[in-house]
Coordinates of C-alpha atoms in Angstrom, one line a residue:
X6 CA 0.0 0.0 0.0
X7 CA 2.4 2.3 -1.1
X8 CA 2.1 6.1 0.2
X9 CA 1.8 7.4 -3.4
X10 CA -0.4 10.4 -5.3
X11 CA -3.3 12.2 -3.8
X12 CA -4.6 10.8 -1.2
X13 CA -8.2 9.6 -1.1
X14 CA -10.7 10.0 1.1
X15 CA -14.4 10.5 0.0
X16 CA -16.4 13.5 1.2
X17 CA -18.6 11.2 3.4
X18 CA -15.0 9.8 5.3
X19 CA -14.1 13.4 5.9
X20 CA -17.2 14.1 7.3
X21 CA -17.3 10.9 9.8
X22 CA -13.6 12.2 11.6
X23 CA -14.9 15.8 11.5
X24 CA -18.4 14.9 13.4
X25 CA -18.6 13.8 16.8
X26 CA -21.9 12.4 16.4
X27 CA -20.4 10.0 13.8
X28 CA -18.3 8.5 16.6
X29 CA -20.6 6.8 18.1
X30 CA -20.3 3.7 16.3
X31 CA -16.3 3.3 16.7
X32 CA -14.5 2.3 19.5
X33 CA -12.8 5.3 19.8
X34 CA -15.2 8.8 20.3
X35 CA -12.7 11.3 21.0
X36 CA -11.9 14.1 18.8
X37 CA -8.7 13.7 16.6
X38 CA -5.4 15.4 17.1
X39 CA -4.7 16.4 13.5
X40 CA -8.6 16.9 12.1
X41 CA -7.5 18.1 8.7
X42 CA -5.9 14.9 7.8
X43 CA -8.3 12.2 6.1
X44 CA -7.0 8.7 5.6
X45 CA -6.2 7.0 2.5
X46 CA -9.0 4.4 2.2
X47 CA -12.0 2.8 4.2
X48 CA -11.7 1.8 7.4
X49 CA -7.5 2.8 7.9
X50 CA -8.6 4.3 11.1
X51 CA -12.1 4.5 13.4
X52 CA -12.9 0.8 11.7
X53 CA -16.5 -0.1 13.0
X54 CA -17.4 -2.1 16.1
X55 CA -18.5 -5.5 15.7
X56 CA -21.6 -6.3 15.3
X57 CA -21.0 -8.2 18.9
X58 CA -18.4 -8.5 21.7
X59 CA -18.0 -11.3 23.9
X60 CA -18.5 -10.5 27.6
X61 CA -15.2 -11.1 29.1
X62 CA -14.6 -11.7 32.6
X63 CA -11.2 -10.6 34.1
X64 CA -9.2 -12.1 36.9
X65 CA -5.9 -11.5 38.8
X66 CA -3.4 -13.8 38.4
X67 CA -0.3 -12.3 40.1
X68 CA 0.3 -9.2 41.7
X69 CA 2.7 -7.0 43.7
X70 CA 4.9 -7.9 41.2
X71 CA 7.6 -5.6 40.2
X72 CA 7.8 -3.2 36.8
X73 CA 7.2 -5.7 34.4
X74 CA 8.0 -5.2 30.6
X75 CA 6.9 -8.6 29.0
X76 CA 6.0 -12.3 29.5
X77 CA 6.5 -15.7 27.8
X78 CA 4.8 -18.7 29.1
X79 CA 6.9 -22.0 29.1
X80 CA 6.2 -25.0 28.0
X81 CA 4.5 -26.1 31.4
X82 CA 2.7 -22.9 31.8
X83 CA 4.8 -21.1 33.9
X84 CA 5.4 -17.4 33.1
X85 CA 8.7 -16.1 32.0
X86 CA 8.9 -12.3 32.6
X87 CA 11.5 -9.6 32.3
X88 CA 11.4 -6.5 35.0
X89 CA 12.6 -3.0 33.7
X90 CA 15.3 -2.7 35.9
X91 CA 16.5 -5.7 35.3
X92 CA 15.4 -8.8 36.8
X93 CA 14.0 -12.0 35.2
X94 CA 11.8 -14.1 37.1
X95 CA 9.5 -17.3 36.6
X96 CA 6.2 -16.6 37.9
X97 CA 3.7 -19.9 38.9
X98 CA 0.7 -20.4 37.3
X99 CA -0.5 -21.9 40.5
X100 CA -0.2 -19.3 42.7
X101 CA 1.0 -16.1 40.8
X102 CA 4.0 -16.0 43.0
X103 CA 7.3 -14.8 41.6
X104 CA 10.2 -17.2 41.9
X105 CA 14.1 -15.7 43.1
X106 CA 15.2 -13.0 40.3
X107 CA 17.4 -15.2 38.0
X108 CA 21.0 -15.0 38.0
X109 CA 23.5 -14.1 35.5
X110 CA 21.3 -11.8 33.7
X111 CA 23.7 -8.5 32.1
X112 CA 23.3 -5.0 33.4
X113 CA 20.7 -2.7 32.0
X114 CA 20.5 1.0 31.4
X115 CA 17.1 1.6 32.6
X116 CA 16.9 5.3 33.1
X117 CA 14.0 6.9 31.3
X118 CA 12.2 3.8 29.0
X119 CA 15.1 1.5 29.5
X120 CA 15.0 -1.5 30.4
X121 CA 15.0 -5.4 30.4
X122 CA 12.9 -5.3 27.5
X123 CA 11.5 -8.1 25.8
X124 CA 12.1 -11.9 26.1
X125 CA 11.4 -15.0 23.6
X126 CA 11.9 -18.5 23.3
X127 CA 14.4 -20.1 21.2
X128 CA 12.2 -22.4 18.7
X129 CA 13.7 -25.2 20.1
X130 CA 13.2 -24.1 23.4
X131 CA 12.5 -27.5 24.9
X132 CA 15.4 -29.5 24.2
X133 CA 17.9 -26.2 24.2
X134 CA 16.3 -24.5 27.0
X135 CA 17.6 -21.5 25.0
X136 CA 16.4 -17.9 25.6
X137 CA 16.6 -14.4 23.8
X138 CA 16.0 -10.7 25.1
X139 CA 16.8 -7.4 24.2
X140 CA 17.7 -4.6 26.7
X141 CA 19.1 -1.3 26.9
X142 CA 22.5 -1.3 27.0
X143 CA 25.2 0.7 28.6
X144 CA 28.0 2.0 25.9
X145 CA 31.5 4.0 26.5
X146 CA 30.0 6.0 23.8
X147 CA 26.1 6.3 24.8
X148 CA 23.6 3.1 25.1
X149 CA 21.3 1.4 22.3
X150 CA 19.2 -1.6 21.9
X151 CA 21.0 -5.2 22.3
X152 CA 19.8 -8.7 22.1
X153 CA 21.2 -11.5 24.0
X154 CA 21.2 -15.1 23.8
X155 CA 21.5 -17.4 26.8
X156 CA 20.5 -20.8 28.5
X157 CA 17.8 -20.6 31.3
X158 CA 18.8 -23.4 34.0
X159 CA 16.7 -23.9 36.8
X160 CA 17.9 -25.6 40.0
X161 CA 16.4 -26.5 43.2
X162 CA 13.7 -24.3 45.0
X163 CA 12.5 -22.2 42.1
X164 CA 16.3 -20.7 41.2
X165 CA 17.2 -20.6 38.3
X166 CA 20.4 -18.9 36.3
X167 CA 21.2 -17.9 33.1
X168 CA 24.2 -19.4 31.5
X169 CA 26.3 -19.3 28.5
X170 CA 25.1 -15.5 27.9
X171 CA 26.0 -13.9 24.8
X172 CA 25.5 -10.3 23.2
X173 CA 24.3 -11.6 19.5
X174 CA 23.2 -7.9 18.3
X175 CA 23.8 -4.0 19.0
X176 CA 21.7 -1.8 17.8
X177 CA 24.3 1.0 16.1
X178 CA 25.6 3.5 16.7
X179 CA 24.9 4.1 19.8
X180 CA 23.3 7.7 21.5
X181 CA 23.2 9.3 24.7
X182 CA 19.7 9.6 25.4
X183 CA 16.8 7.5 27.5
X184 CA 14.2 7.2 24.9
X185 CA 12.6 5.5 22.1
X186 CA 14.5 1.7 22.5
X187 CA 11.6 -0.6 21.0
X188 CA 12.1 -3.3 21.5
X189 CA 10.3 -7.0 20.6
X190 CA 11.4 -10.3 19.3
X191 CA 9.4 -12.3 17.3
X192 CA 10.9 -15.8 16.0
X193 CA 9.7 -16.4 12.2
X194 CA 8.5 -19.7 10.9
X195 CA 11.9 -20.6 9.6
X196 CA 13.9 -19.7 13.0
X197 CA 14.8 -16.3 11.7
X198 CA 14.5 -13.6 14.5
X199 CA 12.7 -10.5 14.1
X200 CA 14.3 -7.4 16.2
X201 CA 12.1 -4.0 16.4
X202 CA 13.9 -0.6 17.9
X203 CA 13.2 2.5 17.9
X204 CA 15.1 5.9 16.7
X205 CA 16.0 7.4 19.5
X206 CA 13.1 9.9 19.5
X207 CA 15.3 13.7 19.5
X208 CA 15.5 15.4 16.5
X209 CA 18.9 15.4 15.8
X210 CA 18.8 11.6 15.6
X211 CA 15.4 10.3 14.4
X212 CA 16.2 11.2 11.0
X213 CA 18.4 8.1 11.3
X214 CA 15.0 6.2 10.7
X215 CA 15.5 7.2 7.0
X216 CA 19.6 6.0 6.5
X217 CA 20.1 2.9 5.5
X218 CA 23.9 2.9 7.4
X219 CA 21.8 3.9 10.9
X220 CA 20.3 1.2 13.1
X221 CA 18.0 3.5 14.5
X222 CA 14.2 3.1 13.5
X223 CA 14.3 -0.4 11.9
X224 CA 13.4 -3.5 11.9
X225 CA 15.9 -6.2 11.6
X226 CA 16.1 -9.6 10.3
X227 CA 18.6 -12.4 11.9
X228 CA 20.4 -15.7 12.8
X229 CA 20.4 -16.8 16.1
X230 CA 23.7 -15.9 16.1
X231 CA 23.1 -12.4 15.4
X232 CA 24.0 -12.3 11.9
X233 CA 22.4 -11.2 8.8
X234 CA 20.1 -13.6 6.6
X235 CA 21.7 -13.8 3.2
X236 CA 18.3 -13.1 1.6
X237 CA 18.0 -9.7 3.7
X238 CA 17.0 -7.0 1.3
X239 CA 20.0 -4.8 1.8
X240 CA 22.5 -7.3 1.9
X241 CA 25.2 -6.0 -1.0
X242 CA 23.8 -2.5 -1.0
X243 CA 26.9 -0.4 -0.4
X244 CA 26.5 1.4 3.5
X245 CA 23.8 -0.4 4.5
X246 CA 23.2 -2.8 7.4
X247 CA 22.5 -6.0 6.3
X248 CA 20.4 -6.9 9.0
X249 CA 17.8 -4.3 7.8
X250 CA 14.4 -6.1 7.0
X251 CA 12.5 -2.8 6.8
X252 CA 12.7 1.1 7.6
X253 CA 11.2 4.1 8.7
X254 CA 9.6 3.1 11.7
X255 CA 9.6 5.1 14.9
X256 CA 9.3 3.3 18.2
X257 CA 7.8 -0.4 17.4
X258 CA 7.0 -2.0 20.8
X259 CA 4.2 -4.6 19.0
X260 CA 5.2 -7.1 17.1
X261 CA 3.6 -11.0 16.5
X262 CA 2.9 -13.2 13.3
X263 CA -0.5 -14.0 11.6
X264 CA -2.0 -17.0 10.7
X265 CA 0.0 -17.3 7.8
X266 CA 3.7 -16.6 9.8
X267 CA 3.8 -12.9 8.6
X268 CA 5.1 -10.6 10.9
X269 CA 3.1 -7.4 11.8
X270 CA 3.7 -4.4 14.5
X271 CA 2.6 -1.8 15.6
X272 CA 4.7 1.7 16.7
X273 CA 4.1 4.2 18.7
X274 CA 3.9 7.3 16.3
X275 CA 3.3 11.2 17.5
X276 CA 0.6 12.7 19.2
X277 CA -2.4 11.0 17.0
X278 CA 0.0 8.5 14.7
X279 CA 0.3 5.2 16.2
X280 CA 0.7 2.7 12.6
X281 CA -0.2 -0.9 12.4
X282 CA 2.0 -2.1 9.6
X283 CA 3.0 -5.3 7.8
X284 CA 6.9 -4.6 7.1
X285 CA 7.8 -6.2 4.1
X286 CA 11.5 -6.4 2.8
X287 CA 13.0 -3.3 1.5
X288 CA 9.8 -1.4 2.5
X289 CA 9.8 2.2 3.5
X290 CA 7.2 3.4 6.4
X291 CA 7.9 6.8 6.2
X292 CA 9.0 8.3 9.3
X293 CA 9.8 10.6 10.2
X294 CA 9.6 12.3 6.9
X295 CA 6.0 11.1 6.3
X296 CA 3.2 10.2 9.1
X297 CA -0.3 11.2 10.5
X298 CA -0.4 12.8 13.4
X299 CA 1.4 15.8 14.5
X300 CA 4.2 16.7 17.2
X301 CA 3.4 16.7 21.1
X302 CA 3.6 20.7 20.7
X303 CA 0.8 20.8 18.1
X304 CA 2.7 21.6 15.1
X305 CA 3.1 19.3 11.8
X306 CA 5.6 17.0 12.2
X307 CA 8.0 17.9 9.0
X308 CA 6.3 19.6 6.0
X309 CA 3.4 17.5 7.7
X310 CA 2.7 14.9 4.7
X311 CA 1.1 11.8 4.5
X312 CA 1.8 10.3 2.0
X313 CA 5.1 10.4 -0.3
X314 CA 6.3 8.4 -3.3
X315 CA 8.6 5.4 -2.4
X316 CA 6.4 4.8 1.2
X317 CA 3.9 2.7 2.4
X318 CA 0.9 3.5 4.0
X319 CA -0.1 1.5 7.4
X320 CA -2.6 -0.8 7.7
X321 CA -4.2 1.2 10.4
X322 CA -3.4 4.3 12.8
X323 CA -4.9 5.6 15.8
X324 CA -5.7 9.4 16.5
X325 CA -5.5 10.0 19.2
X326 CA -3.1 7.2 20.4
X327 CA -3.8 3.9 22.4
X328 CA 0.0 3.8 23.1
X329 CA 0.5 0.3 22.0
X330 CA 2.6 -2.7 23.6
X331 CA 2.8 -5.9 23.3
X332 CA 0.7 -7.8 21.0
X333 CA -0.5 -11.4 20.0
X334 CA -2.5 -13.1 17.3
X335 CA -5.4 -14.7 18.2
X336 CA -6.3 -18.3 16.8
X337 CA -7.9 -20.3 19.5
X338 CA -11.0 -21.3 20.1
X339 CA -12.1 -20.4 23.9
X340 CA -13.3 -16.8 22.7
X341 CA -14.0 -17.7 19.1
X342 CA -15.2 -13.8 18.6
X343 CA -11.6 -13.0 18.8
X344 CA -10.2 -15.7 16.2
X345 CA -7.8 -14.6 13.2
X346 CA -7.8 -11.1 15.4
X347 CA -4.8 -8.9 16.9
X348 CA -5.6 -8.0 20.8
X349 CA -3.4 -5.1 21.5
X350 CA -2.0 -3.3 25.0
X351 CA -2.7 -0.2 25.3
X352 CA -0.8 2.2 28.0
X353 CA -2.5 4.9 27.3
X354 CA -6.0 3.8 26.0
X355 CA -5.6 1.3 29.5
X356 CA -7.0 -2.0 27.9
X357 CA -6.7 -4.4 25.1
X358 CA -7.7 -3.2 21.6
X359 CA -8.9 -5.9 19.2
X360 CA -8.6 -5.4 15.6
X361 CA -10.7 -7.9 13.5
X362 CA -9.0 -8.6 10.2
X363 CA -10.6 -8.9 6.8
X364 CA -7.1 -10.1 4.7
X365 CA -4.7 -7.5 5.3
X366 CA -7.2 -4.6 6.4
X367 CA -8.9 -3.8 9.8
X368 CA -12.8 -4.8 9.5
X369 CA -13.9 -4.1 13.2
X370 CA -12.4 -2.6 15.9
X371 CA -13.1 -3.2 20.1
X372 CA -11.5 -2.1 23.0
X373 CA -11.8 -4.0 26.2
X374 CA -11.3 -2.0 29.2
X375 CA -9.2 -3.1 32.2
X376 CA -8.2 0.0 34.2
X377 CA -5.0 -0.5 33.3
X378 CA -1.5 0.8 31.3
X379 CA -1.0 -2.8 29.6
X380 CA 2.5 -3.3 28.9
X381 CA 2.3 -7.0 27.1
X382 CA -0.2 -9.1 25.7
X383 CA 0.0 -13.2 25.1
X384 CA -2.3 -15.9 24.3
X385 CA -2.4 -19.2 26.9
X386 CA -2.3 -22.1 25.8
X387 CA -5.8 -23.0 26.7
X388 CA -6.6 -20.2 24.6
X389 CA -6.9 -17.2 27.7
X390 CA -5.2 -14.2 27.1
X391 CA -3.2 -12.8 29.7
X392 CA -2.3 -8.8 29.9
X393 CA 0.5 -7.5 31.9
X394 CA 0.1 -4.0 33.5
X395 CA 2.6 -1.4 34.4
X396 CA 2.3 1.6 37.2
X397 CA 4.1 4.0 35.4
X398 CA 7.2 5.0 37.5
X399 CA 7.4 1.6 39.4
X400 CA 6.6 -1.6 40.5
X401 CA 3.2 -2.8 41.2
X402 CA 2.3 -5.2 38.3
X403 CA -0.2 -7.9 37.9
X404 CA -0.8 -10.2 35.2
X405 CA -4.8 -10.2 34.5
X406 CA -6.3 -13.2 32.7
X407 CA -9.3 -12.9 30.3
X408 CA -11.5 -15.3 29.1
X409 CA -15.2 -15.6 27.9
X410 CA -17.9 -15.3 30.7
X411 CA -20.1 -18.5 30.6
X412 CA -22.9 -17.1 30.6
X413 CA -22.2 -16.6 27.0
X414 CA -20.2 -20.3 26.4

């Protein structure tokens, strides 16, 4: 959906983001942050509701937990989850209690939105009891995004270590600055790894998002070792990283496959231009050159475009913003309303969004609301989802899970 021409938008589109009245019927009612801008085709933002919503009930499964960031469950149901400032722990699904932080993990830079960031299991997980994170890292010359590799051994009485740890990737170069790190990993159906930053938010640097020889504002593609896939679509280009997958993204903290193993994710974008995109190799998604939205002073970010020859349009965007992080694709059958769907964190629109696909477009979407900043979102195995919160500033996490009330099974 390249960001190309004129953009379109009939009269009666306009008319539906200019009056309030015609809100009523989205899940979002409040009034848009950049009014003047119209989107590119039906339904690329303030998609419908569905024509029904499950009734979800919502319980605590953990609390008084610290700052969490993200969650994996293990194969036994346990919960794998990364703390901001720095600690791993395995939380039981029993109880919700948090096990001993685990040993061995590296030191984090977690001023501002640093962090222990994200964490995924190694495809193999079972027999390699192998582990990946990312996590801001600490540099002579500034800090950046890095991904680790390392073996998760557990020992008597709920310990557990980490072993063999290994620094497979740096985000570069690296910046003196506290924002705007990304950061998740998503393994592909062929074991490649998926690694989404962010570019650094200030304006000196987030033009980096646009140079193909800057590691800010990308998303990369590679090896469990850390290396680039041969058939990466820079690999050869004189400058450029090789790792590169895709550009022009500003802080992606979403990211999961579909159905089909295709990866998707969303960013956070200005104030009214969070993007819901399907990064495809090579691909171009503007920023910060070309984007809805419009700065957190009010003013047009750039010469305020959006769209521009040689970029792609996103699936979807939000104005004003949900904040997104963390999501999961949904294909289970204990809340069969949500199957083939994305659900969403929100910090900022406190819940879990669900977007109901049609293809590659946004049919319907739903918000459930929890109350909360939600900081992660995964899918159980018995088909629950479970959403992590955040307090911003500190600890006090819980891990909610969701299912369908029975009075509607």
């Amino acid at each position: 959906m390249p960001r190309t021409g004129t953009l379109f938008a009939s009269t009666i589109l306009a008319a539906v983001l200019a009056a309030p009245v015609a809100f009523a019927q989205t899940a979002e009612t409040k009034r848009p942050n950049a009014p003047s801008q119209t989107p590119a085709f039906e339904n690329q933002t303030r998609a419908p509701l569905p024509e029904a919503s499950p009734e979800i009930e919502v319980e605590t499964v953990a609390e008084d937990l610290p700052h969490l960031w993200s969650m994996e469950f293990l194969p036994d149901g346990r919960m794998l989850v990364t703390a901001k400032q720095g600690d791993m722990h395995i939380v039981s699904r029993e109880d919700g209690s948090a096990g001993p932080a685990i040993e061995g993990v590296p030191d984090v830079m977690s001023n501002g939105q640093g962090g222990l960031l994200d964490v995924a299991l190694a495809p193999d997980f079972e027999t390699s009891k192998m582990i990946y994170f990312s996590f801001s890292e600490s540099r002579e010359d500034g800090n950046g995004t890095s991904v680790a590799s390392a073996k998760l051994v557990e020992g008597d009485n709920g310990a557990a270590r980490l072993e063999d740890v290994n620094v497979i990737f740096q985000q570069m170069p690296s910046y003196d600055g506290n924002k705007h790190f990304g950061s998740r990993l998503v393994f592909g159906p062929e074991g490649e790894l998926y690694v989404t930053v962010g570019e650094r938010s200030d304006a000196e640097v987030r033009t980096g998002a646009q140079d193909l020889a800057s590691g800010f504002g990308k998303v990369f593609r590679i090896n469990t070792s850390g290396e680039a896939l041969d058939d990466n679509p820079f690999v050869g280009t004189d400058g450029a990283l090789p790792e590169i997958w895709s550009l022009g993204h500003r802080n992606v903290q979403a990211a999961a496959l579909d159905g089909d193993g295709r990866l998707w994710t969303i960013e956070h974008g200005p104030k009214g231009g969070d993007e819901l995109n399907r990064p495809e190799a090579g691909k171009n998604y503007g920023w910060p050159e070309v984007t809805y939205g419009v700065e957190y002073s009010g003013r047009a970010v750039g010469d305020g475009i959006t769209s521009q020859e040689g970029t792609e349009q996103p699936v979807y965007y939000w104005d004003p913003v949900i904040a997104p992080s963390g999501m999961a694709y949904y294909n289970a059958e204990a809340i069969p309303e949500w199957q083939n769907a994305f659900l969403v964190g929100g910090l900022v629109s406190r819940g879990i969004v669900v977007l109901h696909m049609e293809g590659d477009r946004v049919a319907h979407e739903e918000r459930v609301n929890l109350d909360a900043r939600i900081r992660d979102v995964k899918v159980a195995p018995d088909g629950s989802v479970f959403a992590v919160t955040e307090q911003r500033g500190g600890g006090g996490s819980t891990i909610l899970r969701l299912t369908k009330s029975d009075d509607q099974s």
